[in-house]
mmCIF file of C-alpha atoms in Angstrom:
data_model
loop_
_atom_site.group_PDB
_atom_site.id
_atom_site.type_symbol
_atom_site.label_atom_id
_atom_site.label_comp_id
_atom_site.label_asym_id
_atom_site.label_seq_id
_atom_site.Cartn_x
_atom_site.Cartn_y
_atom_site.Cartn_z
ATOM 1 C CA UNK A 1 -0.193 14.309 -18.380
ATOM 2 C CA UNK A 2 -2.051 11.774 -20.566
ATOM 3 C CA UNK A 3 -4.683 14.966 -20.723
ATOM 4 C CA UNK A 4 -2.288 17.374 -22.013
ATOM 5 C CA UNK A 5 -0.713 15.502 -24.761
ATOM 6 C CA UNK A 6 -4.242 14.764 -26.299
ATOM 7 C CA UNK A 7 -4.646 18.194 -26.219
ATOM 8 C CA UNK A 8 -1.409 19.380 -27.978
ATOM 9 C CA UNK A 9 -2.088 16.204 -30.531
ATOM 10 C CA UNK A 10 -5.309 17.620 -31.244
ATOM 11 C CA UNK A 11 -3.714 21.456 -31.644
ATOM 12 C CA UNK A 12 -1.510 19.721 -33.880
ATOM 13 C CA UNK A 13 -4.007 18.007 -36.309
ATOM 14 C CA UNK A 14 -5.835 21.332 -36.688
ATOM 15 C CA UNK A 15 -2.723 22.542 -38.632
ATOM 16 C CA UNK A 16 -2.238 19.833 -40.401
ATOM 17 C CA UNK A 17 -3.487 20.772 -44.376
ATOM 18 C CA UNK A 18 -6.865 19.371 -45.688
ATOM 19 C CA UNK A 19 -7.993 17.192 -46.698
ATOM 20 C CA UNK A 20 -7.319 14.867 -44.516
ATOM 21 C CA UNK A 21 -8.391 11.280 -44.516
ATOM 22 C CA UNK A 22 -11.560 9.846 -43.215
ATOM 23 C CA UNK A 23 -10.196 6.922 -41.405
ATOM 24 C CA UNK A 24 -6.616 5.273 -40.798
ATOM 25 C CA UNK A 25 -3.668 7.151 -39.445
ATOM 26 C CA UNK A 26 -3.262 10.688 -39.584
ATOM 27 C CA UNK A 27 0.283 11.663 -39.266
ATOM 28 C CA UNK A 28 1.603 14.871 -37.640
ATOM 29 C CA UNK A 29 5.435 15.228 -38.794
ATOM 30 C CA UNK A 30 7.564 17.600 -37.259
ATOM 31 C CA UNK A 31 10.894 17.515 -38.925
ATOM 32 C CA UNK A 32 13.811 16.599 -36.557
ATOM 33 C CA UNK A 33 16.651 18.658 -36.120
ATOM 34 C CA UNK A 34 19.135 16.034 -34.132
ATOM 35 C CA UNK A 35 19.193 12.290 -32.821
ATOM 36 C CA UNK A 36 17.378 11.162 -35.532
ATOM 37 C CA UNK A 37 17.699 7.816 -37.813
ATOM 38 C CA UNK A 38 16.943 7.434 -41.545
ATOM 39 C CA UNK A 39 14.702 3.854 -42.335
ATOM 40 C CA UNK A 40 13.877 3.138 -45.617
ATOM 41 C CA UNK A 41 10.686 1.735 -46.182
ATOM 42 C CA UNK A 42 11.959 -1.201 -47.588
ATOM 43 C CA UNK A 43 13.198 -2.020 -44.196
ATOM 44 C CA UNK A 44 9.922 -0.618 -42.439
ATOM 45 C CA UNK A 45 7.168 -2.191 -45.153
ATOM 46 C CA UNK A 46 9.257 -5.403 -45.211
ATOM 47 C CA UNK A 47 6.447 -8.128 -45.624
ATOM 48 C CA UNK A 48 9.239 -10.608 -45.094
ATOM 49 C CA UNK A 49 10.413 -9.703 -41.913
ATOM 50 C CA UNK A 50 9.015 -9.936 -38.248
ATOM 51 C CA UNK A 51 8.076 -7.205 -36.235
ATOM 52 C CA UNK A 52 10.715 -7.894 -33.936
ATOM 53 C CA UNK A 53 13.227 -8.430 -36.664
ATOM 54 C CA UNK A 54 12.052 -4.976 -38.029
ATOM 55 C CA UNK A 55 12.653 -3.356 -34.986
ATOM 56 C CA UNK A 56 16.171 -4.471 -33.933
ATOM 57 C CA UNK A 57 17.415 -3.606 -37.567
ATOM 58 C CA UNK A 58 16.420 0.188 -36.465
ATOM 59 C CA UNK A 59 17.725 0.053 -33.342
ATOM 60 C CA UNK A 60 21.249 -1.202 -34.823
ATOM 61 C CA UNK A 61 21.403 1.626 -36.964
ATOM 62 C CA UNK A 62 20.705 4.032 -34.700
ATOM 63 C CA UNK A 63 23.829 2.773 -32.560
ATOM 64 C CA UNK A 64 27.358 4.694 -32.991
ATOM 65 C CA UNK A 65 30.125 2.678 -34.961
ATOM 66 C CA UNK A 66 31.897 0.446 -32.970
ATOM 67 C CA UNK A 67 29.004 -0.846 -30.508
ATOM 68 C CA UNK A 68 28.393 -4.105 -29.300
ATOM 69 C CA UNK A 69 25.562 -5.658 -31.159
ATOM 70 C CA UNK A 70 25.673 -9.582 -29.915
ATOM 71 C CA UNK A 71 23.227 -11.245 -28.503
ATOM 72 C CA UNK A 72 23.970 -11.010 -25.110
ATOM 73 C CA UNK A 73 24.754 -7.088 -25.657
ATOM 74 C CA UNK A 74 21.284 -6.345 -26.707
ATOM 75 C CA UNK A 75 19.974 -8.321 -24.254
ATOM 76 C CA UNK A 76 21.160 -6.158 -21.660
ATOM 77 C CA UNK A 77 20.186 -2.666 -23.032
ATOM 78 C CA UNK A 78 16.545 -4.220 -24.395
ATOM 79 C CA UNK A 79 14.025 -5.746 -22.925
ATOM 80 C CA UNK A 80 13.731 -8.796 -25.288
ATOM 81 C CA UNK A 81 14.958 -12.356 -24.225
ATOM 82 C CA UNK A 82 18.190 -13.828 -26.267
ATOM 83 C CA UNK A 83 15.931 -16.601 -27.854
ATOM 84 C CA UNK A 84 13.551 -13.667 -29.383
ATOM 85 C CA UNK A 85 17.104 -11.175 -30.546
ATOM 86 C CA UNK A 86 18.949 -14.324 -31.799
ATOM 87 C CA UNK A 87 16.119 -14.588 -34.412
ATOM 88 C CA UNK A 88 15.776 -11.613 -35.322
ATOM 89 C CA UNK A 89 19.341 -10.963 -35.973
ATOM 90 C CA UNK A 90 19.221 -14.156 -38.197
ATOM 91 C CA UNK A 91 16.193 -12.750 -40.226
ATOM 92 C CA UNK A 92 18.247 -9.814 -40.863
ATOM 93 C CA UNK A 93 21.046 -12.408 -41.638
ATOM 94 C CA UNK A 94 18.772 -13.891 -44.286
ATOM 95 C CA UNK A 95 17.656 -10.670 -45.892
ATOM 96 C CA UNK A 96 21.352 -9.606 -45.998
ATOM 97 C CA UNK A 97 20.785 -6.334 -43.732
ATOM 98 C CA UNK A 98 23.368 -8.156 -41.736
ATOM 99 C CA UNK A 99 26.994 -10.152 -41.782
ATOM 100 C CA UNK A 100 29.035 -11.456 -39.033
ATOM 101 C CA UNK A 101 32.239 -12.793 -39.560
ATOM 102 C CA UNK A 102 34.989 -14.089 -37.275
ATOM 103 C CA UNK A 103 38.132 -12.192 -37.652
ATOM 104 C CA UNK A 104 41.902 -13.081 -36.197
ATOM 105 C CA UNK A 105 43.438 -9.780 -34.768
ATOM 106 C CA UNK A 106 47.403 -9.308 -35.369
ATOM 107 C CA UNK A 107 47.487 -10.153 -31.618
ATOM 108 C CA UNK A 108 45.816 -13.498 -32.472
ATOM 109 C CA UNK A 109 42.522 -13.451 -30.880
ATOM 110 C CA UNK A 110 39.450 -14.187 -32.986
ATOM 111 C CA UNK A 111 36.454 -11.798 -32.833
ATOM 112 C CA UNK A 112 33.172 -11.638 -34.277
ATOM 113 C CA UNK A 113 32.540 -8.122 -36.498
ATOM 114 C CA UNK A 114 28.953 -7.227 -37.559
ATOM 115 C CA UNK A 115 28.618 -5.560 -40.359
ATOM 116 C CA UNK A 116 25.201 -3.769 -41.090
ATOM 117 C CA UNK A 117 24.268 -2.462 -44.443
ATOM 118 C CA UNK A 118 21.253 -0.050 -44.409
ATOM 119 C CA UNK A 119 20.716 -0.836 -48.690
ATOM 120 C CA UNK A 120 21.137 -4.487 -49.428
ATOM 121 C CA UNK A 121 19.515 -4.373 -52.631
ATOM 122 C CA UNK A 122 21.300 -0.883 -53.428
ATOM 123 C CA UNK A 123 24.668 -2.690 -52.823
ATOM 124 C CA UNK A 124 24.078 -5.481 -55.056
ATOM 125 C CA UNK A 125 23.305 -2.970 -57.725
ATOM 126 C CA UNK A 126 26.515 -1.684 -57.601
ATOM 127 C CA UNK A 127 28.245 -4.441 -57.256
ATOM 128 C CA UNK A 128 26.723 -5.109 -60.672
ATOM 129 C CA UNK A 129 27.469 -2.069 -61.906
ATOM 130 C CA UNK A 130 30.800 -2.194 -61.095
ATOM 131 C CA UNK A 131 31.450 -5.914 -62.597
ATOM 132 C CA UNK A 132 31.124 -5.419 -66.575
ATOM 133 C CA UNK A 133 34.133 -3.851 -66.859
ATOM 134 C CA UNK A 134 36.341 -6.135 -65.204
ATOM 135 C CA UNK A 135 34.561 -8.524 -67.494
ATOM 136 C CA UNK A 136 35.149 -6.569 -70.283
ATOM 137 C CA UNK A 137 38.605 -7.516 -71.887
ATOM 138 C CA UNK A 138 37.674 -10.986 -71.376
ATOM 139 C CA UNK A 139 35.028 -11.143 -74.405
ATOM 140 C CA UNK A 140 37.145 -9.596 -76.905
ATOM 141 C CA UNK A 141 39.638 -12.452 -76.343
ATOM 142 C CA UNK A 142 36.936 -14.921 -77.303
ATOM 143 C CA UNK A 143 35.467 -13.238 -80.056
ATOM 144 C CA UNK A 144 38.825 -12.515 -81.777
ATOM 145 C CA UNK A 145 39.790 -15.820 -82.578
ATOM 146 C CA UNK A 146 36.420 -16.024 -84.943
ATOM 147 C CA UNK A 147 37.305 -13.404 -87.512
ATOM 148 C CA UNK A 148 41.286 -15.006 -88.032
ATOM 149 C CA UNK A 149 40.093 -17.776 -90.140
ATOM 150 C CA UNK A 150 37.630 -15.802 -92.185
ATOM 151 C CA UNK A 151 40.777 -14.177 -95.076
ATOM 152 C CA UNK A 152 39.230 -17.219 -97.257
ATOM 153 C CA UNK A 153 36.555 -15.995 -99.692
ATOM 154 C CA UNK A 154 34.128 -17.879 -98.521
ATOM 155 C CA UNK A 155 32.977 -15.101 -96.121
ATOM 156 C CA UNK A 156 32.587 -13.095 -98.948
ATOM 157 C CA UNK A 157 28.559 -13.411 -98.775
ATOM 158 C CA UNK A 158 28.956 -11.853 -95.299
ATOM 159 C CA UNK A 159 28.401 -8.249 -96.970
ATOM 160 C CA UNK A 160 25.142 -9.764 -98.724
ATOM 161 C CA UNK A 161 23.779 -9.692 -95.189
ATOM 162 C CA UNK A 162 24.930 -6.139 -94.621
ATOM 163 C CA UNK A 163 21.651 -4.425 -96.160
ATOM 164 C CA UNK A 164 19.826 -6.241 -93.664
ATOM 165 C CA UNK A 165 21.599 -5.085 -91.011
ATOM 166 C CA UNK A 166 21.636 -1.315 -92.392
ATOM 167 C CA UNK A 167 19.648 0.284 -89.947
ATOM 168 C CA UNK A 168 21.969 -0.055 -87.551
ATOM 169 C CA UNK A 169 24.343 2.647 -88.195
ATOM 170 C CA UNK A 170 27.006 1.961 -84.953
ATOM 171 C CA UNK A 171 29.248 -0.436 -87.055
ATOM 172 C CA UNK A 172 29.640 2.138 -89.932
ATOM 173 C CA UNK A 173 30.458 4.733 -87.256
ATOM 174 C CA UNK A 174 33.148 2.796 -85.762
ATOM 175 C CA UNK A 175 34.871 2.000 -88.762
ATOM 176 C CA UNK A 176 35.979 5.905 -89.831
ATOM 177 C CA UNK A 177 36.871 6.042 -86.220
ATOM 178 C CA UNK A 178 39.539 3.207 -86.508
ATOM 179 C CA UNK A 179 42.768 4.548 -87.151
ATOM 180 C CA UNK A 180 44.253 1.696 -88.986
ATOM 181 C CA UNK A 181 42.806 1.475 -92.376
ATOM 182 C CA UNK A 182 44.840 -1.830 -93.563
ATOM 183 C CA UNK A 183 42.541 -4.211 -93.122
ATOM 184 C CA UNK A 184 38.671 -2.431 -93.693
ATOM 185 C CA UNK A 185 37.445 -5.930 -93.581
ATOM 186 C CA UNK A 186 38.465 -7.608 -90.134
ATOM 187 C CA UNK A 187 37.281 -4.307 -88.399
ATOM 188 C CA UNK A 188 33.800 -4.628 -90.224
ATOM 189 C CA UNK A 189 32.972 -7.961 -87.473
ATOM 190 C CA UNK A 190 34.656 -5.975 -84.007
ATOM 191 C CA UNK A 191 32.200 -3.906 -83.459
ATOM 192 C CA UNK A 192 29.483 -6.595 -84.211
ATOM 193 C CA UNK A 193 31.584 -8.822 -81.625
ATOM 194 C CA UNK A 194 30.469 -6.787 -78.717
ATOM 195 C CA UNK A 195 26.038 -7.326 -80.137
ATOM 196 C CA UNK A 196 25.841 -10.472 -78.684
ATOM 197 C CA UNK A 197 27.695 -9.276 -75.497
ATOM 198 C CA UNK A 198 25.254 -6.272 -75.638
ATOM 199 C CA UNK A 199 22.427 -7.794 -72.960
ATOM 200 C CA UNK A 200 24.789 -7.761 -70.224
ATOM 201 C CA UNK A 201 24.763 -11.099 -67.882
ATOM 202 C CA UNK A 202 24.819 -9.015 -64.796
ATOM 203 C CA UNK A 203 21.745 -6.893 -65.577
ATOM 204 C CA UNK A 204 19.462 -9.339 -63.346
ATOM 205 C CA UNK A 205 21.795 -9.310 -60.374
ATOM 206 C CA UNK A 206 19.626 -6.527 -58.939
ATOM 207 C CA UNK A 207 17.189 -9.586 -58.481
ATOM 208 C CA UNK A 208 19.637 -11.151 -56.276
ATOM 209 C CA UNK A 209 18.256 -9.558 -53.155
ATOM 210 C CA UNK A 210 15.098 -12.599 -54.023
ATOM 211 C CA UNK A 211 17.859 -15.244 -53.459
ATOM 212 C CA UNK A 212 18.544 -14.615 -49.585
ATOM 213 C CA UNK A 213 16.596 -17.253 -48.226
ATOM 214 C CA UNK A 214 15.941 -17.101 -44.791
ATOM 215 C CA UNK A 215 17.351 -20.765 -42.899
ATOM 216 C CA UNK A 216 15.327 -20.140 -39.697
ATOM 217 C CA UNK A 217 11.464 -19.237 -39.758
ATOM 218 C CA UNK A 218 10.523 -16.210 -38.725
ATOM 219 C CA UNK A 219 8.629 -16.183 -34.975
ATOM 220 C CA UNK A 220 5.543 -15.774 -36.517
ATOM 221 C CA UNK A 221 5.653 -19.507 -38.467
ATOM 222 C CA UNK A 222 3.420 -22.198 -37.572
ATOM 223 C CA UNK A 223 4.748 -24.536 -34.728
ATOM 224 C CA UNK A 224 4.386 -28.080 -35.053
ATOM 225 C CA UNK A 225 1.355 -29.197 -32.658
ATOM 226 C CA UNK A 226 2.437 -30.281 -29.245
ATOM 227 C CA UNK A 227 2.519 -33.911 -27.986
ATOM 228 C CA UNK A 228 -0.401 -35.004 -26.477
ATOM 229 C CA UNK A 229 -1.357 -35.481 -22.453
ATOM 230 C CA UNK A 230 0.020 -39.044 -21.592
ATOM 231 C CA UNK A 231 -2.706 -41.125 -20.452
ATOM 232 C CA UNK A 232 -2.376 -44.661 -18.135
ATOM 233 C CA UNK A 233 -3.865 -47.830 -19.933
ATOM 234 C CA UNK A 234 -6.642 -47.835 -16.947
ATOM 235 C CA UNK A 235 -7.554 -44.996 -15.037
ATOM 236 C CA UNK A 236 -8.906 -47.141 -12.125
ATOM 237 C CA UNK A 237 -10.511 -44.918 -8.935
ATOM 238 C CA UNK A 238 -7.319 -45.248 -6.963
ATOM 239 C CA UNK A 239 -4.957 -43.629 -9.863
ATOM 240 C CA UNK A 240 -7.480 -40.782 -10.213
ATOM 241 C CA UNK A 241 -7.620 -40.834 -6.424
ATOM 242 C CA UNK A 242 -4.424 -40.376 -5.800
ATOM 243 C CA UNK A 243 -3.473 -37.672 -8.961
ATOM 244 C CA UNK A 244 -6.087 -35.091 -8.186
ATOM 245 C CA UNK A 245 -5.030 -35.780 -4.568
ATOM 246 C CA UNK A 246 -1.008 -34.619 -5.466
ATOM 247 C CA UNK A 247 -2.322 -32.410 -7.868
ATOM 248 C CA UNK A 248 -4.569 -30.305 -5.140
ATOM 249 C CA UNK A 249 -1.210 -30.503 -3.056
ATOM 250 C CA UNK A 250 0.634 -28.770 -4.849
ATOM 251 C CA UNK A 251 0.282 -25.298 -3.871
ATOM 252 C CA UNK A 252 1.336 -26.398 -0.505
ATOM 253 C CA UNK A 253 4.862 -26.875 -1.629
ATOM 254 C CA UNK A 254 4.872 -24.029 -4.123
ATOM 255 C CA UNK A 255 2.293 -21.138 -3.761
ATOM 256 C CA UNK A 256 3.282 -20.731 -7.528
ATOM 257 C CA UNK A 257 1.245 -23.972 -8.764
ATOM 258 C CA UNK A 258 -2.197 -23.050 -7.742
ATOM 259 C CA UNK A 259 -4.603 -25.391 -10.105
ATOM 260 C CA UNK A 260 -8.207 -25.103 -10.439
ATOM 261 C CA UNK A 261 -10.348 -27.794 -10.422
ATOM 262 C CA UNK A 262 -10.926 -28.047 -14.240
ATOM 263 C CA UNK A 263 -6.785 -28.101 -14.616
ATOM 264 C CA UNK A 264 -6.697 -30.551 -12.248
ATOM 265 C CA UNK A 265 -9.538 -32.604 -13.876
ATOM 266 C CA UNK A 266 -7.942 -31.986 -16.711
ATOM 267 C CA UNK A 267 -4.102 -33.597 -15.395
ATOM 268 C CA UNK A 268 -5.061 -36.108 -13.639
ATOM 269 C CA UNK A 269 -4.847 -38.919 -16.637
ATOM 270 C CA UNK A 270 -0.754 -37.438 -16.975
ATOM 271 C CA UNK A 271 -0.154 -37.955 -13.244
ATOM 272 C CA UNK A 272 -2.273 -41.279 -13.211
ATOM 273 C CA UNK A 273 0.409 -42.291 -16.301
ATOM 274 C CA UNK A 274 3.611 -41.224 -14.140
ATOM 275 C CA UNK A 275 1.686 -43.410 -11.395
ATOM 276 C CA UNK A 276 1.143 -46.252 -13.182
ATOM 277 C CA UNK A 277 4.816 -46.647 -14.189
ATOM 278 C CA UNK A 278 5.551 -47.233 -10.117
ATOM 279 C CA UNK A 279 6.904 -43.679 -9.916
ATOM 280 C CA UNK A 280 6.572 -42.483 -6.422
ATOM 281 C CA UNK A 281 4.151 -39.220 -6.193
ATOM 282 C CA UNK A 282 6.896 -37.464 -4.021
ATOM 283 C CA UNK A 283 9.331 -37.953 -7.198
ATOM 284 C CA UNK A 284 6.324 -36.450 -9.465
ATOM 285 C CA UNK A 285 6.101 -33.383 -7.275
ATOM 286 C CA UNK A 286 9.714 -32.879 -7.291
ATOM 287 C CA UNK A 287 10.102 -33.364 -11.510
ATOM 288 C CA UNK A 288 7.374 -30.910 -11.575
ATOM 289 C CA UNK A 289 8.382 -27.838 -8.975
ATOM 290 C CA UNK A 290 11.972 -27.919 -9.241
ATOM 291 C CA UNK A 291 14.132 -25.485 -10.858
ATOM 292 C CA UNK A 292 10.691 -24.030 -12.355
ATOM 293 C CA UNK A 293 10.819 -20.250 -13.917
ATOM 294 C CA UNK A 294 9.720 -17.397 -11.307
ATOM 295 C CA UNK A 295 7.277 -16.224 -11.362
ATOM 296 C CA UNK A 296 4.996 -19.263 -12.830
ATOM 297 C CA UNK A 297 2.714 -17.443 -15.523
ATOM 298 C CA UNK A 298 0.452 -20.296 -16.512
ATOM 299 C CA UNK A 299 1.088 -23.077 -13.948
ATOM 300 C CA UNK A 300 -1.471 -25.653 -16.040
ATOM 301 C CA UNK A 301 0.460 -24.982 -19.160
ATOM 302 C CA UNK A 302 3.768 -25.409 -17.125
ATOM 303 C CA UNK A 303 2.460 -28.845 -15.201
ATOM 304 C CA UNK A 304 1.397 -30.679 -18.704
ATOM 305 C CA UNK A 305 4.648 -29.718 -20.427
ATOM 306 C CA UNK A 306 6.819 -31.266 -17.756
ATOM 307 C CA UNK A 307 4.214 -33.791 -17.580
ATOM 308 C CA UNK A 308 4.857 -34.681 -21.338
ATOM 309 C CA UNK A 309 8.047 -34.003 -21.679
ATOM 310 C CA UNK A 310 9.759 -35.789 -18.249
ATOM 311 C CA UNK A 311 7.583 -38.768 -18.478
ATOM 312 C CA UNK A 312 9.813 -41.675 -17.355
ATOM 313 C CA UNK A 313 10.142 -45.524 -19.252
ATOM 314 C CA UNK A 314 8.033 -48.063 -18.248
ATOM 315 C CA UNK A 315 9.326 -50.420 -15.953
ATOM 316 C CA UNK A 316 11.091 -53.582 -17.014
ATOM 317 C CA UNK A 317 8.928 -56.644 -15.109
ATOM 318 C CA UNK A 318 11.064 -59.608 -14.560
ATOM 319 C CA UNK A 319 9.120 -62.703 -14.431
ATOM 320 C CA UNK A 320 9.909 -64.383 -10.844
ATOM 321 C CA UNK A 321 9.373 -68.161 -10.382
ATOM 322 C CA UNK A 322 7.665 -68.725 -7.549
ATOM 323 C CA UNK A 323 8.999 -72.112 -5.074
ATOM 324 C CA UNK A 324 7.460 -75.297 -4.959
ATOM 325 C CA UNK A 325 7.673 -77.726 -1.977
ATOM 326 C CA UNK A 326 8.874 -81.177 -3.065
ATOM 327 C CA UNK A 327 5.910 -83.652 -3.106
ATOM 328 C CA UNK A 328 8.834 -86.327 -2.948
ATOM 329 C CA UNK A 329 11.667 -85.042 -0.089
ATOM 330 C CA UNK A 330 9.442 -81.803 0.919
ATOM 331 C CA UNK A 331 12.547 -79.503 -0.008
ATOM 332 C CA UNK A 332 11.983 -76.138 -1.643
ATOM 333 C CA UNK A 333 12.644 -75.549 -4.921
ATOM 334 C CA UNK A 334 11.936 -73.205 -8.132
ATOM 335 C CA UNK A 335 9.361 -74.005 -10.283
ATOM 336 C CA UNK A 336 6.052 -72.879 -12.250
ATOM 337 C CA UNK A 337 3.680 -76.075 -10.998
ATOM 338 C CA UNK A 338 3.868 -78.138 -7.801
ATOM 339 C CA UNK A 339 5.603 -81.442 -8.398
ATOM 340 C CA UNK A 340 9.065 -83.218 -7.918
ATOM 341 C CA UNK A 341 12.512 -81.618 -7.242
ATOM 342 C CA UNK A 342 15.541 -82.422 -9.691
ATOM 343 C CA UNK A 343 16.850 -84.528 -7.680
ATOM 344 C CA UNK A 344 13.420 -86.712 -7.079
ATOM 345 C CA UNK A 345 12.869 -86.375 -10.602
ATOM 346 C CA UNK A 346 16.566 -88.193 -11.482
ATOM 347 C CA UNK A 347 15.920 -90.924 -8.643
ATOM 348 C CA UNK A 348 12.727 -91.990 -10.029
ATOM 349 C CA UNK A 349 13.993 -91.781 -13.292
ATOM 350 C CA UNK A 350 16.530 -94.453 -12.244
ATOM 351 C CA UNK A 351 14.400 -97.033 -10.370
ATOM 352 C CA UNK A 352 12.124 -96.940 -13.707
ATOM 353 C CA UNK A 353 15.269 -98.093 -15.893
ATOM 354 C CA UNK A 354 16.220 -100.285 -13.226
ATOM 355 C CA UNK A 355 12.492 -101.760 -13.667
ATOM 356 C CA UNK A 356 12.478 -102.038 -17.036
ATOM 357 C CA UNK A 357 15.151 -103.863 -17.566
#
């Protein structure tokens, strides 16, 4: 098979029209006639987004209205894990290729709707398109309060600045056009209301599709650098000892955790540090086989993690005093040095008032 389809790629390429490049891809397009998916390559050249990210957008798009698109649901028709689809569909999220919303139905349940827009920048632009004119009116009410106060002749000099403004021709247009000509004089500053309006405030909304910034890094960030190996305050012969020994034992309880003997070199400080916090090695084997993934890819990898990451306090040491035997009455009793009892202690305190005075 393999064989054949070199062979009909190769048939292909010879009718493809010269010139044709000396290196990179050569592409062979056939156009297609049904089941077929329009990308745009700002979705496919997106430096922004991930691979994965990329991919999932394409995939949603290809899928008739109506489909599941959750987490879980694309989980079970593709073979990514929900970790790897949930960030992808935030990505999208981020770049605004995708909105999810919870909804109450008239029956009052609550759903989630997706809603995925092939064009996020080309719906922003009309979105701005379609906002000057609802913004319109508004300007005119502002303006129109300037030219009420301005009967007095003190805006007289206002023509003096009209041969500097002669080249543009629009306000001498619209003032034949105004059928009311009353008052020649208010309608001379309408139609310069609207210049300062002229740069509309919506043109850079296009530029909005810069201000999606994604919350979540993309797969592809840098990960913060993992804790280190723990490692016992003395790694005396025994605690090595006994590590590699547990260590080396391991496959014996779970053919999964088969170590070599530069991994187990390597672990033997983490088990020694689980040791020397008086944690018994059957506990250590259990913390580090049970409820493991199967199969086991890396087993050394796996073993430091939960090495790391399960490591248990140290133990609180109570100080114990140890008994004394009375020197006086030979009863036992509590103390740090040899010596007298309480009671001993009192008596002879007694006779040596009773001497003294």
């Amino acid at each position: 098979m393999d064989t054949k389809q070199n062979t009909a790629l190769l048939r292909a390429l010879a009718e493809v029209p010269a010139p044709l490049p000396d290196r990179g891809v050569i592409h062979v397009v056939i156009p297609h006639t049904d089941r077929f998916t329009v990308v745009g390559n700002h979705l496919a050249q997106n430096a922004g987004l991930s691979t994965t990210a990329v991919g999932f957008a394409v995939r949603i798009q290809s899928l008739p209205q109506g489909t599941e698109v959750g987490v879980k649901a694309l989980a079970a028709r593709f073979p990514e894990g929900e970790k790897l689809i949930a960030a992808a569909l935030r990505e999208l999220e981020a770049h605004g290729y995708l909105q999810r919303a919870r909804t109450r139905l008239p029956n009052g349940r609550i759903v989630t709707r997706t809603v995925f827009c092939n064009q996020p920048a080309a719906l922003l632009r009309l979105r701005a398109a379609a906002t000057p004119p609802q913004q319109a009116p508004v300007a005119p009410q502002v303006t129109a309060p300037v030219p009420a106060p301005a009967p007095a002749p003190a805006l007289a000099p206002a023509p003096a600045r009209g041969p500097a403004l002669a080249p543009a021709p629009k306000p001498e247009h619209h003032a034949p056009q105004a059928p009311v000509p009353d008052a020649p004089v208010p309608d001379a500053p309408v139609p310069e209301a609207p210049a300062p309006e002229a740069p509309a405030p919506e043109a850079p909304v296009p530029q909005g599709h810069a201000s999606f910034v994604p919350l979540v890094p993309p797969p592809t960030a840098p990960k913060p650098p993992r804790p280190p190996l723990p490692r016992p305050r003395e790694l005396t012969p025994e605690l090595e000892r006994i590590s590699a020994a547990l260590l080396s034992d391991l496959h014996h309880h779970s053919p999964e955790f088969t170590l070599s003997e530069e991994h187990v070199h390597r672990l033997v400080p983490g088990v020694a540090a689980w040791l020397e916090r008086d944690t018994h090695p059957d506990t250590i084997r259990h913390a580090l086989t049970t409820n493991a993934p199967e199969p086991v890819k890396y087993p050394y990898q796996f073993v430091k993690h939960r090495l790391t990451a399960l490591l248990p306090p140290p133990p609180h040491r109570t100080t114990v005093t140890p008994f004394q035997t009375c020197d006086g009455c030979e009863r036992a009793f509590r103390a740090p040095t040899p010596g007298h009892c309480r009671d001993c202690r009192t008596g002879h305190a007694h006779e040596d008032q009773q001497a003294a005075a």
